[in-house]
Coordinates of C-alpha atoms in Angstrom, one line a residue:
Chain D
M285 CA 5.8 16.3 -3.1
S286 CA 8.4 17.1 -0.5
F287 CA 8.4 20.7 -1.6
T288 CA 4.6 21.0 -1.1
G289 CA 5.1 19.2 2.2
T290 CA 7.5 21.7 3.6
K291 CA 5.5 24.5 2.2
F292 CA 2.5 23.2 4.0
F293 CA 4.4 22.8 7.2
K294 CA 5.6 26.4 6.9
S295 CA 2.1 27.7 6.6
L296 CA 1.0 25.5 9.4
F297 CA 3.6 26.8 11.7
A298 CA 2.9 30.4 10.6
G299 CA -0.8 29.8 11.5
L300 CA 0.2 28.3 14.9
A301 CA 2.5 31.2 15.5
I302 CA -0.3 33.7 15.0
V303 CA -2.5 31.6 17.4
A304 CA 0.4 31.5 19.9
A305 CA 0.9 35.2 19.7
T306 CA -2.6 35.9 20.8
T307 CA -2.6 33.2 23.4
V308 CA -1.6 34.3 26.8
P309 CA -0.7 31.7 29.3
V310 CA -1.2 33.0 32.8
W311 CA 0.3 31.1 35.7
A312 CA -0.7 33.6 38.2
S313 CA -2.6 33.9 41.4
E314 CA -6.1 35.2 41.2
G315 CA -6.1 36.4 44.7
A316 CA -9.1 34.2 45.3
A317 CA -7.3 32.1 47.9
G318 CA -8.9 31.8 51.3
K319 CA -12.4 32.3 49.9
E320 CA -14.1 29.0 50.5
E321 CA -16.5 28.3 47.7
K322 CA -19.3 25.8 48.0
F323 CA -18.7 22.7 45.9
E324 CA -21.2 22.4 43.1
P325 CA -20.8 19.1 41.2
G326 CA -23.3 20.0 38.6
H327 CA -21.6 23.3 37.7
L328 CA -18.2 21.6 37.8
I329 CA -19.2 18.8 35.5
L330 CA -21.0 21.1 33.0
H331 CA -18.0 23.4 33.0
H332 CA -15.7 20.5 32.1
V333 CA -17.7 19.0 29.3
V334 CA -18.6 22.3 27.5
D335 CA -16.4 24.5 25.4
A336 CA -14.5 27.5 27.0
H337 CA -12.6 30.5 25.9
D338 CA -9.7 29.6 28.1
W339 CA -8.0 26.3 28.8
H340 CA -8.0 25.8 32.5
F341 CA -5.7 23.0 33.6
A342 CA -5.6 23.1 37.3
T343 CA -6.0 25.2 40.4
I344 CA -3.3 24.5 42.9
G345 CA -3.3 26.5 46.2
G346 CA -5.4 29.3 44.7
H347 CA -3.3 29.5 41.5
H348 CA -5.2 29.0 38.4
Y349 CA -3.1 27.4 35.7
T350 CA -4.9 28.6 32.6
L351 CA -4.1 29.1 29.0
Y352 CA -6.0 32.1 27.7
L353 CA -7.0 31.6 24.1
P354 CA -7.6 34.2 21.5
V355 CA -11.2 35.5 21.0
I356 CA -12.1 36.2 17.4
V357 CA -15.3 37.9 16.8
Y358 CA -17.0 39.2 13.7
K359 CA -19.5 42.0 14.1
P360 CA -21.3 43.1 10.9
G361 CA -20.2 46.6 10.1
Q362 CA -17.3 46.5 12.4
G363 CA -15.2 43.7 11.0
L364 CA -13.0 41.1 12.6
E365 CA -11.7 41.7 16.1
V366 CA -9.0 39.6 17.8
F367 CA -8.1 39.8 21.5
S368 CA -7.0 37.5 24.2
S369 CA -9.6 36.0 26.5
S370 CA -7.5 37.0 29.4
H371 CA -9.2 40.4 29.1
L372 CA -12.5 38.7 30.0
H373 CA -11.2 37.0 33.1
H374 CA -10.3 37.9 36.6
H375 CA -6.6 37.4 36.8
A376 CA -3.5 39.0 38.3
E377 CA -4.8 42.5 38.5
G378 CA -8.4 41.4 37.7
A379 CA -10.1 42.9 40.7
T380 CA -8.7 46.3 40.0
A381 CA -8.7 46.1 36.3
E382 CA -12.4 45.4 36.2
A383 CA -13.5 49.0 36.6
A384 CA -10.8 50.2 34.3
S385 CA -11.6 47.8 31.4
H386 CA -15.2 48.5 32.0
A387 CA -14.6 52.2 31.6
S388 CA -12.3 51.7 28.6
A389 CA -14.9 49.6 26.9
H390 CA -17.3 52.4 27.1
T391 CA -14.9 55.1 26.1
E392 CA -13.6 53.2 23.2
H393 CA -17.0 52.5 21.6
G394 CA -18.8 55.4 23.0
E395 CA -21.5 53.4 24.6
T396 CA -23.8 54.9 27.1
D397 CA -24.0 53.8 30.7
A398 CA -27.7 53.4 30.2
V399 CA -27.3 50.3 28.0
D400 CA -25.0 48.8 30.6
N401 CA -27.3 49.5 33.4
G402 CA -30.0 47.5 31.7
H403 CA -28.0 44.2 32.3
S404 CA -26.7 42.7 35.5
L405 CA -23.0 43.0 34.8
A406 CA -22.0 42.6 38.4
G407 CA -18.7 40.7 38.6
K408 CA -18.3 40.6 34.8
I409 CA -15.4 42.0 33.0
V410 CA -16.2 43.8 29.8
H411 CA -13.7 44.2 27.0
N412 CA -14.6 46.0 23.8
G413 CA -18.2 45.5 24.7
Y414 CA -17.9 41.8 25.1
Y415 CA -18.2 39.8 28.3
L416 CA -18.6 36.1 29.3
D417 CA -21.9 35.1 30.9
E418 CA -22.5 32.5 33.6
N419 CA -22.2 29.7 31.0
D420 CA -18.9 31.0 29.7
K421 CA -20.7 32.2 26.5
L422 CA -19.5 35.4 24.9
Q423 CA -22.1 38.2 25.0
R424 CA -22.3 41.8 24.0
T425 CA -23.3 44.4 26.4
D426 CA -25.4 46.1 23.7
E427 CA -26.9 42.8 22.5
A428 CA -25.9 43.5 18.9
T429 CA -25.5 40.5 16.6
F430 CA -22.0 39.2 16.3
Y431 CA -20.4 35.9 15.3
D432 CA -18.0 34.2 17.6
F433 CA -15.1 32.5 15.7
S434 CA -12.9 32.2 18.8
I435 CA -10.1 29.7 19.1
T436 CA -11.8 28.0 22.0
K437 CA -10.5 25.2 24.1
N438 CA -12.0 22.6 21.7
V439 CA -10.6 24.4 18.7
A440 CA -7.2 24.4 20.3
S441 CA -7.5 20.8 21.2
M442 CA -8.5 20.0 17.7
F443 CA -5.5 21.8 16.3
I444 CA -3.3 19.7 18.6
S445 CA -5.1 16.5 17.4
V446 CA -4.6 17.6 13.8
A447 CA -0.9 18.2 14.4
L448 CA -0.7 14.8 16.0
L449 CA -2.6 13.2 13.0
F450 CA -0.2 14.9 10.6
I451 CA 2.9 13.9 12.5
V452 CA 1.8 10.3 12.9
F453 CA 0.5 9.7 9.4
F454 CA 3.2 11.7 7.6
S455 CA 5.8 9.6 9.4
I456 CA 4.0 6.5 8.4
A457 CA 3.6 7.6 4.8
G458 CA 7.3 8.3 4.9
A459 CA 8.0 4.9 6.3
Y460 CA 5.9 3.4 3.5
K461 CA 7.9 5.3 0.9
K462 CA 11.2 4.4 2.4
R463 CA 10.5 0.7 3.0
G464 CA 8.2 0.2 0.0
V465 CA 6.5 -3.1 0.1
G466 CA 9.0 -4.3 2.7
R467 CA 8.1 -5.5 6.1
P468 CA 6.5 -2.7 8.2
S469 CA 8.0 -1.7 11.5
G470 CA 7.3 0.5 14.6
L471 CA 4.4 2.9 14.3
Q472 CA 3.8 1.7 10.8
S473 CA 3.2 -1.9 11.9
M474 CA 1.0 -0.7 14.8
L475 CA -1.4 1.3 12.6
E476 CA -1.3 -0.7 9.4
P477 CA -3.7 -3.4 10.8
I478 CA -6.1 -0.6 11.8
I479 CA -5.9 0.9 8.3
V480 CA -6.4 -2.5 6.7
F481 CA -9.3 -3.1 9.2
V482 CA -11.0 0.0 8.1
R483 CA -10.5 -1.0 4.5
D484 CA -11.4 -4.6 4.7
E485 CA -13.9 -4.8 7.5
I486 CA -15.6 -1.5 7.3
A487 CA -15.4 -0.1 3.8
K488 CA -15.2 -3.1 1.5
P489 CA -18.1 -5.2 2.9
N490 CA -20.5 -2.2 3.3
I491 CA -19.7 -0.2 0.2
G492 CA -18.6 -2.8 -2.2
P493 CA -16.5 -2.4 -5.3
K494 CA -16.6 1.4 -5.2
H495 CA -15.2 1.6 -1.6
E496 CA -11.8 3.0 -2.7
R497 CA -13.3 6.4 -3.5
Y498 CA -14.6 6.8 0.0
L499 CA -11.7 5.2 1.8
P500 CA -9.8 8.5 2.5
Y501 CA -12.9 10.1 4.1
L502 CA -13.6 7.0 6.2
L503 CA -10.0 6.7 7.3
T504 CA -9.8 10.4 8.2
V505 CA -13.1 10.3 10.1
F506 CA -12.0 7.1 12.0
F507 CA -8.6 8.4 13.1
F508 CA -9.9 12.0 13.7
I509 CA -12.6 10.7 16.0
W510 CA -10.3 8.1 17.7
F511 CA -7.5 10.5 18.3
N512 CA -9.8 13.2 19.7
N513 CA -11.6 10.7 21.8
L514 CA -8.3 9.7 23.3
L515 CA -7.1 13.3 23.7
G516 CA -10.3 14.0 25.5
L517 CA -9.5 11.4 28.1
L518 CA -6.2 13.0 29.0
P519 CA -6.4 15.0 32.3
G520 CA -7.2 18.6 31.3
G521 CA -8.2 17.5 27.8
A522 CA -11.0 19.1 25.9
N523 CA -14.3 17.3 25.3
L524 CA -14.1 17.8 21.5
T525 CA -15.9 14.7 20.2
G526 CA -18.4 15.2 23.0
N527 CA -19.3 18.6 21.6
I528 CA -22.4 18.6 19.5
A529 CA -21.0 21.1 17.0
V530 CA -18.2 18.7 16.1
T531 CA -20.4 15.7 15.8
L532 CA -22.9 17.8 13.8
T533 CA -20.2 18.8 11.4
L534 CA -19.0 15.2 10.9
A535 CA -22.6 14.0 10.5
V536 CA -23.4 16.7 8.0
L537 CA -20.3 15.8 5.9
T538 CA -21.4 12.2 5.9
F539 CA -24.9 13.3 4.9
L540 CA -23.6 15.5 2.1
I541 CA -21.3 12.8 0.7
T542 CA -24.2 10.2 0.9
T543 CA -26.6 12.5 -0.8
F544 CA -24.3 13.6 -3.5
S545 CA -23.1 10.0 -4.3
G546 CA -26.7 8.7 -4.3
N547 CA -27.4 6.9 -7.6
K548 CA -30.7 6.3 -9.4
A549 CA -31.4 3.1 -7.4
Y550 CA -30.8 5.1 -4.1
W551 CA -33.3 7.8 -5.0
Q552 CA -35.7 5.2 -6.3
H553 CA -35.4 3.4 -3.1
V554 CA -36.3 6.6 -1.2
F555 CA -39.2 7.9 -3.3
N556 CA -40.5 4.7 -4.8
T557 CA -39.4 1.9 -2.6
P558 CA -39.5 -1.4 -4.5
G559 CA -41.3 -4.3 -2.9
V560 CA -43.7 -2.2 -0.9
P561 CA -47.5 -2.4 -1.6
W562 CA -48.7 0.5 -3.8
W563 CA -51.3 1.7 -1.3
L564 CA -48.4 2.8 1.0
K565 CA -47.2 5.1 -1.7
F566 CA -50.0 6.4 -3.9
P567 CA -52.8 8.3 -2.2
V568 CA -50.8 9.2 0.8
P569 CA -47.0 8.9 0.2
L570 CA -46.5 7.2 3.6
M571 CA -43.5 5.1 2.7
P572 CA -41.6 7.9 0.8
A573 CA -42.3 10.2 3.7
V574 CA -40.8 7.7 6.1
E575 CA -37.8 7.1 3.8
F576 CA -37.3 10.8 3.3
I577 CA -37.3 11.5 7.1
G578 CA -34.9 8.5 7.4
L579 CA -32.4 10.4 5.2
F580 CA -32.1 13.0 8.0
T581 CA -32.5 10.8 11.0
K582 CA -29.5 8.8 10.0
P583 CA -27.0 11.7 10.3
V584 CA -28.8 13.0 13.3
S585 CA -28.4 9.6 15.0
L586 CA -24.7 9.7 14.1
M587 CA -24.4 13.1 15.6
I588 CA -26.2 12.3 18.9
R589 CA -24.6 8.9 19.3
L590 CA -21.0 10.1 19.3
F591 CA -21.9 13.3 21.3
A592 CA -23.9 11.4 23.9
N593 CA -21.4 8.5 24.3
I594 CA -18.3 10.7 24.8
T595 CA -20.0 13.3 26.9
A596 CA -21.7 10.7 29.1
G597 CA -18.3 9.0 29.6
H598 CA -16.8 12.4 30.7
I599 CA -19.8 13.1 33.0
I600 CA -19.6 9.7 34.6
I601 CA -15.9 10.0 35.3
L602 CA -16.4 13.6 36.7
S603 CA -19.4 12.5 38.8
L604 CA -17.3 9.7 40.3
L605 CA -14.6 12.2 41.1
S606 CA -17.1 14.7 42.4
L607 CA -18.2 12.1 45.0
I608 CA -14.9 12.5 46.7
F609 CA -15.5 16.2 47.2
I610 CA -19.1 15.8 48.1
F611 CA -18.4 13.3 50.9
E612 CA -14.9 14.6 51.7
S613 CA -13.8 11.2 52.9
Y614 CA -10.7 9.1 52.2
A615 CA -12.7 5.9 51.9
V616 CA -15.0 7.3 49.2
G617 CA -11.9 8.7 47.6
I618 CA -10.2 5.3 47.3
V619 CA -13.4 3.5 46.1
S620 CA -14.1 6.4 43.7
S621 CA -10.6 6.3 42.3
I622 CA -10.9 2.6 41.6
F623 CA -14.2 3.2 39.8
V624 CA -12.6 6.1 37.9
V625 CA -9.7 3.9 36.8
A626 CA -12.2 1.2 35.6
M627 CA -14.3 3.8 33.8
T628 CA -11.3 5.2 32.2
F629 CA -10.3 1.8 30.8
M630 CA -13.9 1.4 29.6
E631 CA -13.7 4.9 28.0
L632 CA -10.5 3.8 26.2
L633 CA -12.5 1.0 24.7
V634 CA -15.5 3.3 23.9
A635 CA -13.1 5.8 22.2
L636 CA -12.2 3.1 19.7
I637 CA -15.7 1.6 19.5
Q638 CA -17.3 4.9 18.8
A639 CA -14.8 5.7 16.1
Y640 CA -15.5 2.3 14.6
V641 CA -19.3 2.7 14.9
F642 CA -19.3 6.1 13.3
T643 CA -17.1 4.9 10.4
L644 CA -19.1 1.7 10.0
L645 CA -22.5 3.5 9.9
T646 CA -21.0 6.1 7.5
S647 CA -19.8 3.4 5.2
M648 CA -23.2 1.7 5.4
Y649 CA -24.9 4.9 4.3
F650 CA -22.4 5.3 1.5
G651 CA -23.0 1.7 0.6
G652 CA -26.7 2.3 0.4
A653 CA -26.2 5.3 -1.8
V654 CA -24.0 3.6 -4.3
A655 CA -25.6 0.1 -4.3
D656 CA -26.3 -0.9 -7.9
H657 CA -29.3 -3.1 -7.9
D658 CA -32.6 -3.7 -6.1
H659 CA -32.0 -3.3 -2.4
D660 CA -33.7 -6.3 -0.8
H661 CA -32.6 -8.9 -3.3
A662 CA -29.1 -7.5 -3.4
H663 CA -28.9 -8.1 0.4
D664 CA -30.1 -11.7 0.1
H665 CA -27.6 -12.3 -2.6
D666 CA -24.7 -10.7 -0.7
H667 CA -25.5 -12.7 2.4
A668 CA -25.7 -16.0 0.4
Q669 CA -22.3 -15.2 -1.1
E670 CA -20.8 -14.4 2.2
Y671 CA -22.1 -17.6 3.8
E672 CA -20.8 -19.6 0.9
H673 CA -17.5 -17.9 1.4
E674 CA -17.4 -18.5 5.1
F675 CA -19.2 -21.7 5.9
G676 CA -19.2 -23.7 2.7
Q677 CA -22.0 -24.9 0.4
V678 CA -24.3 -26.4 2.9
E679 CA -24.9 -23.2 4.8
A680 CA -25.2 -21.4 1.5
A681 CA -28.0 -23.6 0.5
K682 CA -29.7 -23.0 3.8
A683 CA -29.2 -19.3 3.6
S684 CA -30.6 -19.0 0.1
T685 CA -33.7 -21.1 0.9
G686 CA -34.2 -18.9 4.0
V687 CA -33.8 -21.7 6.5
Chain A
M145 CA -36.5 13.1 41.1
G146 CA -37.7 12.8 37.5
A147 CA -34.2 12.6 36.3
G148 CA -33.5 9.8 38.7
I149 CA -36.5 7.8 37.6
G150 CA -35.6 8.5 34.0
A151 CA -32.0 7.3 34.5
G152 CA -33.3 4.2 36.2
L153 CA -35.7 3.4 33.3
V154 CA -32.8 4.0 30.8
A155 CA -30.6 1.6 32.8
V156 CA -33.4 -1.1 32.8
G157 CA -33.9 -0.7 29.1
A158 CA -30.3 -0.8 28.2
G159 CA -29.6 -3.7 30.6
M160 CA -32.3 -5.8 29.0
G161 CA -31.1 -4.9 25.5
I162 CA -27.5 -5.7 26.2
G163 CA -28.5 -8.8 28.2
R164 CA -30.4 -10.1 25.2
I165 CA -27.5 -9.4 22.9
G166 CA -25.1 -11.3 25.2
G167 CA -27.4 -14.2 25.6
S168 CA -28.1 -14.6 21.9
A169 CA -24.4 -14.1 21.1
A170 CA -23.4 -16.9 23.5
E171 CA -26.0 -19.2 21.9
A172 CA -24.8 -18.3 18.5
I173 CA -21.2 -18.9 19.3
A174 CA -22.1 -22.2 20.9
R175 CA -23.9 -23.2 17.8
Q176 CA -21.3 -22.0 15.3
P177 CA -17.9 -21.5 17.0
E178 CA -16.3 -20.9 13.7
A179 CA -18.3 -17.8 13.2
S180 CA -17.4 -16.3 16.6
G181 CA -15.4 -13.4 15.0
K182 CA -18.3 -12.2 13.0
I183 CA -20.7 -12.6 15.9
Q184 CA -18.4 -10.6 18.2
G185 CA -18.4 -7.8 15.7
A186 CA -22.1 -7.8 15.5
V187 CA -22.4 -7.9 19.3
I188 CA -20.1 -4.9 19.8
L189 CA -22.0 -2.9 17.1
T190 CA -25.4 -3.7 18.5
A191 CA -24.3 -3.0 22.0
A192 CA -22.9 0.3 20.9
F193 CA -26.3 1.2 19.4
I194 CA -28.1 0.4 22.6
E195 CA -25.5 2.2 24.6
G196 CA -25.9 5.2 22.4
V197 CA -29.7 5.3 23.0
A198 CA -29.1 4.7 26.7
L199 CA -26.6 7.4 26.9
F200 CA -28.9 9.8 25.1
G201 CA -31.4 9.1 27.9
V202 CA -28.7 9.6 30.5
V203 CA -27.7 12.9 29.0
V204 CA -31.3 14.1 28.9
C205 CA -31.7 13.1 32.6
L206 CA -28.5 14.9 33.5
L207 CA -29.6 18.0 31.7
I208 CA -32.8 17.9 33.8
A209 CA -30.8 17.3 36.9
L210 CA -28.3 20.0 36.2
A211 CA -30.8 22.6 35.0
Chain U
M80 CA -21.2 27.6 26.3
N81 CA -24.2 25.3 26.1
L82 CA -24.1 21.5 26.1
V83 CA -26.7 20.8 23.4
T84 CA -26.6 24.0 21.3
P85 CA -23.9 23.7 18.6
G86 CA -21.7 26.8 18.6
L87 CA -21.1 28.5 15.3
G88 CA -17.4 29.1 15.8
L89 CA -16.7 25.5 16.5
I90 CA -18.7 24.4 13.5
F91 CA -16.7 26.8 11.4
W92 CA -13.3 25.7 12.7
Q93 CA -14.2 22.1 12.7
T94 CA -15.4 22.2 9.0
L95 CA -12.4 24.1 7.9
T96 CA -9.9 22.0 9.9
F97 CA -11.5 18.7 9.0
L98 CA -11.6 19.5 5.3
I99 CA -8.0 20.5 5.4
V100 CA -7.1 17.4 7.3
L101 CA -9.1 15.3 4.9
F102 CA -7.4 16.8 1.9
V103 CA -3.9 16.8 3.2
L104 CA -4.1 13.2 4.6
S105 CA -5.8 11.9 1.5
R106 CA -3.1 13.4 -0.7
F107 CA 0.0 12.9 1.4
A108 CA -0.8 10.0 3.7
W109 CA -3.7 7.7 2.6
K110 CA -2.7 7.7 -1.0
P111 CA 0.9 6.4 -0.5
I112 CA -0.1 4.2 2.4
L113 CA -3.0 2.5 0.7
S114 CA -1.2 2.1 -2.6
T115 CA 1.8 0.6 -0.9
I116 CA -0.4 -1.8 1.1
K117 CA -2.2 -2.8 -2.1
K118 CA 1.1 -3.2 -3.9
R119 CA 2.4 -5.4 -1.1
E120 CA -0.7 -7.5 -1.2
D121 CA -0.5 -7.9 -4.9
E122 CA 3.1 -8.8 -4.6
I123 CA 2.4 -11.4 -2.0
D124 CA -0.4 -12.8 -4.1
E125 CA 1.9 -12.9 -7.1
A126 CA 4.6 -14.6 -5.1
L127 CA 2.2 -17.2 -3.8
K128 CA 0.9 -17.7 -7.3
A129 CA 4.5 -18.1 -8.6
A130 CA 5.2 -20.6 -5.8
Q131 CA 2.1 -22.5 -6.7
H132 CA 3.1 -22.5 -10.4
A133 CA 6.7 -23.6 -9.5
R134 CA 5.3 -26.4 -7.4
Q135 CA 3.0 -27.5 -10.3
E136 CA 5.9 -27.3 -12.7
M137 CA 8.0 -29.4 -10.3
A138 CA 5.3 -32.0 -10.0
K139 CA 5.0 -32.1 -13.7
L140 CA 8.7 -32.5 -14.1
Q141 CA 8.8 -35.2 -11.5
A142 CA 6.0 -37.0 -13.2
S143 CA 7.8 -36.8 -16.5
N144 CA 11.0 -38.0 -14.9
E145 CA 9.1 -40.9 -13.4
N146 CA 7.7 -41.8 -16.8
L147 CA 11.2 -41.6 -18.3
L148 CA 12.5 -43.8 -15.6
K149 CA 9.7 -46.3 -16.1
E150 CA 10.3 -46.4 -19.8
A151 CA 14.0 -46.9 -19.3
R152 CA 13.3 -49.7 -16.8
A153 CA 10.9 -51.3 -19.2
E154 CA 13.5 -51.0 -22.0
R155 CA 16.1 -52.5 -19.8
D156 CA 13.8 -55.4 -18.8
K157 CA 13.0 -56.0 -22.4
M158 CA 16.7 -56.0 -23.4
M159 CA 17.5 -58.4 -20.5
R160 CA 14.8 -60.7 -21.5
E161 CA 15.9 -60.8 -25.1
A162 CA 19.5 -61.4 -24.1
Q163 CA 18.4 -64.2 -21.9
Q164 CA 16.4 -65.7 -24.6
T165 CA 19.3 -65.5 -27.1
A166 CA 21.7 -66.9 -24.5
N167 CA 19.2 -69.7 -23.8
A168 CA 18.9 -70.4 -27.5
I169 CA 22.6 -70.5 -28.0
V170 CA 23.1 -72.8 -25.0
G171 CA 20.3 -75.1 -26.1
E172 CA 21.8 -75.3 -29.6
A173 CA 25.2 -76.0 -28.2
Q174 CA 23.8 -78.7 -26.0
E175 CA 21.9 -80.3 -28.8
K176 CA 25.0 -80.3 -31.0
A177 CA 27.0 -81.7 -28.2
R178 CA 24.5 -84.4 -27.5
T179 CA 24.3 -85.5 -31.2
E180 CA 28.0 -85.4 -31.4
G181 CA 28.3 -87.5 -28.3
N182 CA 25.7 -89.9 -29.5
R183 CA 27.6 -90.3 -32.8
L184 CA 30.8 -90.8 -31.0
M185 CA 29.2 -93.4 -28.7
E186 CA 27.7 -95.2 -31.7
D187 CA 31.1 -95.3 -33.4
A188 CA 32.7 -96.5 -30.3
R189 CA 30.1 -99.2 -29.9
N190 CA 30.4 -100.3 -33.5
S191 CA 34.2 -100.5 -33.3
I192 CA 34.0 -102.4 -30.0
Q193 CA 31.5 -104.8 -31.5
A194 CA 33.9 -105.4 -34.5
E195 CA 36.8 -105.8 -32.2
K196 CA 34.9 -108.1 -30.0
A197 CA 33.9 -110.3 -33.0
A198 CA 37.5 -110.3 -34.2
A199 CA 38.8 -111.2 -30.8
L200 CA 36.2 -113.9 -30.4
A201 CA 37.2 -115.4 -33.8
E202 CA 40.8 -115.2 -32.9
I203 CA 40.1 -116.9 -29.5
R204 CA 38.1 -119.5 -31.2
N205 CA 40.9 -120.4 -33.6
Q206 CA 43.5 -120.3 -30.9
V207 CA 41.3 -122.5 -28.7
A208 CA 40.9 -125.0 -31.5
E209 CA 44.6 -125.0 -32.1
L210 CA 45.4 -125.3 -28.5
S211 CA 42.9 -128.1 -27.9
L212 CA 44.3 -129.9 -30.9
S213 CA 47.8 -129.6 -29.7
I214 CA 46.8 -130.6 -26.2
A215 CA 44.9 -133.5 -27.5
E216 CA 47.9 -134.5 -29.6
K217 CA 50.2 -134.2 -26.6
I218 CA 47.8 -136.2 -24.4
L219 CA 47.4 -138.8 -27.0
K220 CA 51.2 -139.0 -27.5
E221 CA 51.7 -139.4 -23.8
K222 CA 48.9 -142.0 -23.4
L223 CA 50.0 -144.2 -26.3
A224 CA 53.7 -144.1 -25.7
N225 CA 54.0 -147.7 -24.3
D226 CA 52.7 -151.0 -26.0
A227 CA 50.6 -152.0 -23.0
A228 CA 48.6 -148.9 -23.1
Q229 CA 48.1 -149.2 -26.8
Q230 CA 47.1 -152.8 -26.3
A231 CA 44.7 -151.8 -23.6
L232 CA 43.2 -149.2 -25.9
V233 CA 42.8 -151.5 -28.7
N234 CA 41.2 -154.0 -26.3
S235 CA 38.8 -151.5 -25.0
Y236 CA 37.8 -150.6 -28.6
I237 CA 37.4 -154.2 -29.4
Q238 CA 35.4 -154.6 -26.2
E239 CA 33.3 -151.7 -27.2
A240 CA 32.8 -152.8 -30.6
Q241 CA 31.9 -156.4 -29.4
S242 CA 29.5 -155.0 -27.0
S243 CA 28.0 -152.8 -29.7
L244 CA 27.7 -155.8 -31.9
N245 CA 26.0 -157.8 -29.2

């Protein structure tokens, strides 16, 4: 175990080293000082909540403090290409380099000026035929198909969160191994209630006796979302869980696990729902259609809920901050700052709640897929049992008679 | 303009929804104080659902406003 | 980069990273953590059960002790009662014996007293007779010592006799 652990860490560090080698931090002046730009809140907010090829921390006195991340592109027929995104930005010698890189792009790939002239590339820096458009999206000058696998700001942030997850949970696992069944302490005692909460309050009641099989996925999803939600709240943090690609991936994984663990009762429930009048199923399969669509709307709702919640939180905070620069007044600054502090506390709560909700709904879908018996009756039965457990026999009698 | 009206409608809907949850939760806790833990969980969950829908609306409005 | 269009690159990296995280954490974190928590819970359950068992055992032991004590007490009471009865019987018997003996002694004493009394009475009677005879003799001797007295007596007798003849 410890051998595999160290081996794993070695390969992790090797991977990080490669990423670091192609990452160029630039703490340099862009020479843009003195040029007063009009403040556009919409543009600023959008820029902050979407992904980027560079990690821009701050601009102080005309200095852009930016981490240029590696661009990885795959173009069919040309293979993989890796270069730093600093080649696509105005920086130190940007103004003068533009023409040069422009020229080099053409000489390298033998492109004609005619193609270039077809696009408005004014102010864009082209490298190897790639440039960033107004939305910071990578484009090719010749519009050829390519696939962008760049280590973007979100990917880099995700790597950090993963490193954090590994550090935290490996140390906890180590603590468990060291202390055994003894009293937990430190980080262990802080996170154990959460782990037990996920197990006893999320997985067990919703999935039932088979919950242990899904527990690793639920725990990973919960902590992945929670950690990334919190990292996104840090100043300069990336909006990872507020990126639809990330929530899409998580929702698709939930969907796949649900679909593949669906038992006979689950599929019967979908295509021949019990307890529904036959005329809703036979000539026109209305109910099956609704249920079938429901299979997909569930993960879609998961995807949109997390994305919208986290993105909206970021947008609200950024909007409140933008107010300061729109009004350019100290009074607004103070009020706005108080509001931002309040919103940030709110977002700390939302970070946890959204992780909880995502995990809870995921476990509900798993529970639906692995439930043994007839759906409706099973629910009544479960509720009756729960009540009996919680409030004693009288309430149980009421619950079972439907009072 | 449209975005503003949309955001307002979203806020009205979400406010009504969350208000109803809060009211019912208070009633439920008053009726059965021993079940307050369970009720709180249900409240947070349902509020999160409503918030999710509301924020979806907000995001759409923002996209309209920013576009 | 667009807000609502998922980017291919991020989907790729997210899938890859998440699956690695899922695998690694499941294998090296969740497995030991969950198994240890479960083990601890089982051990707590077991300890509680053992404590409950011990308590029951203790109660049982206490009950049996109580029983034993009660029995001993009953035994003791019984023995005491028996001893008391025996003692009472002995005492009663002794008293009875003493009483009869006493009665017998009293009777004997009474009889002997009665006999003595009779003897004494007889003796006294004899002595009284003798004494009265001697006294009478002495008186008579003294009374009839001179002739005049004797004459007087004879005269009185004659008088008496005359009167009785009249």
